[in-house]
Amino acid sequence: VNCPNCGAPMNIVGDRGYFFCSYCGDFLFPNATADGVKVLGEDSSAPCPVCNRSLVSAVVADHAPVLYCRNCRGLLVAQSNFLHVVRELRAQAEGPEGRFHRITEDERRRSIFCPACSRQMDTHPYYGPGNVLIDICTQCQLVWLDYGELSIIINAPGRDRGQREFYA
Ligand SMILES: [Zn+2]
Ligand SMILES: [Zn+2]
Ligand SMILES: [Zn+2]
């Protein structure tokens, strides 16, 4: 796959089916599925911790404010909203369960810096459903999710998934 922006060969990102151009920094998502993010479009002053473009304001689950990167499609969410969003989106989930996600060495090795305070974020396994590593700034109580991580969490098997009455 060649980069649509600069024409250089692109590298595939982990096992996730999307590509990164190490020459110009663009991402390409050939099979992008709706990730439920609605962009409001105001540029923030915060840089994306992965690709350094400006994050924009957006919402997930129709109401929870996040900062979103239009290039790599990662999102930054307050820890207090994160658990709420997960519970709500899992309760509303329809369609088939996701397949098991294997954490790659690249994911384990990566470290990023908090867009709000510039400290190194902690990389943690997420303790809820879905086998993903998430990046947390304990100082700012912010969580960074790479593209696809939220949908892995939402679509991981579990009794609360698709049970609207479970969620109050
Ligand atoms: Zn490129
Ligand atoms: Zn980015
Ligand atoms: Zn921080």
Short mmCIF file of C-alpha atoms and ligand atoms in Angstrom, two decimals:
data_model
loop_
_atom_site.label_atom_id
_atom_site.label_comp_id
_atom_site.label_asym_id
_atom_site.label_seq_id
_atom_site.Cartn_x
_atom_site.Cartn_y
_atom_site.Cartn_z
CA VAL A 1 0.00 0.00 0.00
CA ASN A 2 1.32 3.43 -0.93
CA CYS A 3 0.54 6.60 0.97
CA PRO A 4 -2.21 8.62 -0.73
CA ASN A 5 -0.60 11.80 0.57
CA CYS A 6 3.08 11.38 -0.38
CA GLY A 7 3.29 8.10 -2.33
CA ALA A 8 5.75 6.35 0.02
CA PRO A 9 5.21 2.69 0.96
CA MET A 10 3.17 2.44 4.16
CA ASN A 11 3.65 0.13 7.16
CA ILE A 12 0.76 -1.88 8.54
CA VAL A 13 -0.05 -1.10 12.19
CA GLY A 14 0.01 -4.27 14.31
CA ASP A 15 -2.79 -6.67 13.41
CA ARG A 16 -5.29 -3.88 13.03
CA GLY A 17 -5.64 -3.62 9.28
CA TYR A 18 -4.62 0.00 8.90
CA PHE A 19 -1.46 1.70 7.71
CA PHE A 20 1.02 4.35 8.81
CA CYS A 21 3.31 6.43 6.60
CA SER A 22 6.61 7.04 8.36
CA TYR A 23 7.53 9.69 5.78
CA CYS A 24 4.66 12.15 6.17
CA GLY A 25 2.91 10.74 9.25
CA ASP A 26 -0.47 10.11 7.60
CA PHE A 27 -2.65 7.15 8.48
CA LEU A 28 -4.84 5.16 6.07
CA PHE A 29 -7.92 3.17 7.11
CA PRO A 30 -9.03 0.99 4.20
CA ASN A 31 -11.69 -0.87 6.18
CA ALA A 32 -12.73 1.81 8.63
CA THR A 33 -15.91 1.05 10.51
CA ALA A 34 -17.99 3.66 12.28
CA ASP A 35 -16.31 4.28 15.58
CA GLY A 36 -19.15 6.36 16.96
CA VAL A 37 -17.17 9.59 17.17
CA LYS A 38 -18.93 12.81 16.16
CA VAL A 39 -16.47 15.58 15.41
CA LEU A 40 -17.51 19.05 16.55
CA GLY A 41 -14.49 20.39 14.78
CA GLU A 42 -12.96 23.01 17.00
CA ASP A 43 -9.19 22.69 17.05
CA SER A 44 -7.80 22.42 20.54
CA SER A 45 -4.32 23.47 21.53
CA ALA A 46 -3.55 19.89 22.59
CA PRO A 47 -1.35 17.83 20.24
CA CYS A 48 -2.12 14.22 19.39
CA PRO A 49 0.27 12.07 21.49
CA VAL A 50 0.67 9.61 18.62
CA CYS A 51 1.00 11.75 15.50
CA ASN A 52 1.32 15.30 16.84
CA ARG A 53 -1.52 16.85 14.81
CA SER A 54 -3.99 19.11 16.62
CA LEU A 55 -6.75 17.27 18.44
CA VAL A 56 -10.30 18.44 17.76
CA SER A 57 -13.31 18.44 20.04
CA ALA A 58 -15.76 15.60 19.51
CA VAL A 59 -18.31 13.48 21.37
CA VAL A 60 -18.76 9.73 21.78
CA ALA A 61 -21.96 7.96 22.83
CA ASP A 62 -23.75 11.14 21.65
CA HIS A 63 -22.84 13.16 24.70
CA ALA A 64 -19.46 12.42 26.26
CA PRO A 65 -16.86 15.05 25.36
CA VAL A 66 -13.53 13.80 24.00
CA LEU A 67 -10.60 15.17 22.07
CA TYR A 68 -10.12 13.34 18.79
CA CYS A 69 -7.35 13.05 16.20
CA ARG A 70 -8.64 13.19 12.64
CA ASN A 71 -5.37 11.70 11.35
CA CYS A 72 -4.78 8.59 13.51
CA ARG A 73 -8.34 8.52 14.93
CA GLY A 74 -7.25 8.12 18.53
CA LEU A 75 -9.23 9.78 21.28
CA LEU A 76 -8.62 11.30 24.68
CA VAL A 77 -11.34 10.93 27.28
CA ALA A 78 -11.64 11.79 30.97
CA GLN A 79 -11.33 8.68 33.15
CA SER A 80 -14.62 9.55 34.86
CA ASN A 81 -16.43 9.56 31.49
CA PHE A 82 -14.61 6.53 30.13
CA LEU A 83 -16.23 3.91 32.39
CA HIS A 84 -19.63 5.47 31.82
CA VAL A 85 -19.18 5.49 28.04
CA VAL A 86 -18.04 1.85 28.02
CA ARG A 87 -20.99 0.72 30.12
CA GLU A 88 -23.44 2.64 27.97
CA LEU A 89 -22.03 1.58 24.58
CA ARG A 90 -21.78 -2.07 25.66
CA ALA A 91 -25.40 -2.01 26.75
CA GLN A 92 -26.40 -0.58 23.37
CA ALA A 93 -24.18 -2.91 21.34
CA GLU A 94 -25.78 -4.82 18.51
CA GLY A 95 -24.30 -7.25 16.02
CA PRO A 96 -21.72 -9.98 16.47
CA GLU A 97 -19.16 -10.12 19.24
CA GLY A 98 -15.60 -9.21 18.30
CA ARG A 99 -12.80 -11.72 17.96
CA PHE A 100 -10.07 -11.93 20.56
CA HIS A 101 -7.48 -9.17 20.28
CA ARG A 102 -3.85 -10.17 20.75
CA ILE A 103 -1.64 -7.43 22.19
CA THR A 104 1.46 -6.97 20.04
CA GLU A 105 5.05 -6.21 21.10
CA ASP A 106 4.79 -2.82 19.38
CA GLU A 107 1.80 -1.95 21.53
CA ARG A 108 3.65 -3.04 24.68
CA ARG A 109 6.77 -1.07 23.83
CA ARG A 110 5.09 2.17 22.85
CA SER A 111 5.00 5.06 25.27
CA ILE A 112 3.28 8.38 24.67
CA PHE A 113 3.06 11.70 26.46
CA CYS A 114 -0.08 13.25 27.91
CA PRO A 115 -1.47 15.97 25.60
CA ALA A 116 -2.54 18.00 28.64
CA CYS A 117 0.51 17.93 30.93
CA SER A 118 3.25 16.40 28.71
CA ARG A 119 4.19 13.73 31.27
CA GLN A 120 4.71 10.17 30.11
CA MET A 121 1.44 8.27 30.25
CA ASP A 122 1.18 4.87 31.99
CA THR A 123 0.39 1.92 29.76
CA HIS A 124 -2.08 -0.41 31.48
CA PRO A 125 -4.04 -3.45 30.47
CA TYR A 126 -7.68 -2.40 30.57
CA TYR A 127 -9.30 -4.37 33.39
CA GLY A 128 -12.75 -4.50 31.84
CA PRO A 129 -13.81 -6.56 28.82
CA GLY A 130 -11.54 -6.67 25.76
CA ASN A 131 -7.84 -7.41 25.80
CA VAL A 132 -6.36 -3.97 25.14
CA LEU A 133 -3.63 -1.76 26.53
CA ILE A 134 -4.75 1.76 27.33
CA ASP A 135 -2.65 4.80 28.13
CA ILE A 136 -3.54 6.74 31.27
CA CYS A 137 -2.33 10.01 32.77
CA THR A 138 -3.03 9.62 36.48
CA GLN A 139 -2.20 13.29 37.05
CA CYS A 140 -4.86 14.57 34.62
CA GLN A 141 -7.11 11.48 34.91
CA LEU A 142 -7.19 11.11 31.15
CA VAL A 143 -7.29 7.98 29.02
CA TRP A 144 -5.92 7.72 25.48
CA LEU A 145 -7.50 5.14 23.17
CA ASP A 146 -6.00 4.28 19.80
CA TYR A 147 -8.29 3.77 16.85
CA GLY A 148 -10.12 0.47 17.26
CA GLU A 149 -9.55 0.05 20.99
CA LEU A 150 -12.96 1.40 21.97
CA SER A 151 -14.71 -0.96 19.57
CA ILE A 152 -12.66 -3.93 20.88
CA ILE A 153 -13.85 -3.04 24.39
CA ILE A 154 -17.45 -2.54 23.24
CA ASN A 155 -17.58 -5.77 21.25
CA ALA A 156 -15.79 -8.09 23.67
CA PRO A 157 -18.09 -10.89 24.85
CA GLY A 158 -19.83 -10.43 28.19
CA ARG A 159 -23.23 -10.63 29.84
CA ASP A 160 -23.66 -6.86 29.95
CA ARG A 161 -23.26 -6.55 26.18
CA GLY A 162 -26.49 -5.75 24.34
CA GLN A 163 -28.45 -5.73 27.62
CA ARG A 164 -30.05 -2.33 27.65
CA GLU A 165 -31.90 -3.10 30.89
CA PHE A 166 -28.52 -3.82 32.51
CA TYR A 167 -27.66 -0.15 32.13
CA ALA A 168 -29.52 2.37 34.26
ZN ZN B 1 2.99 9.70 3.33
ZN ZN B 2 -3.05 11.33 15.87
ZN ZN B 3 -1.51 14.59 32.00
#
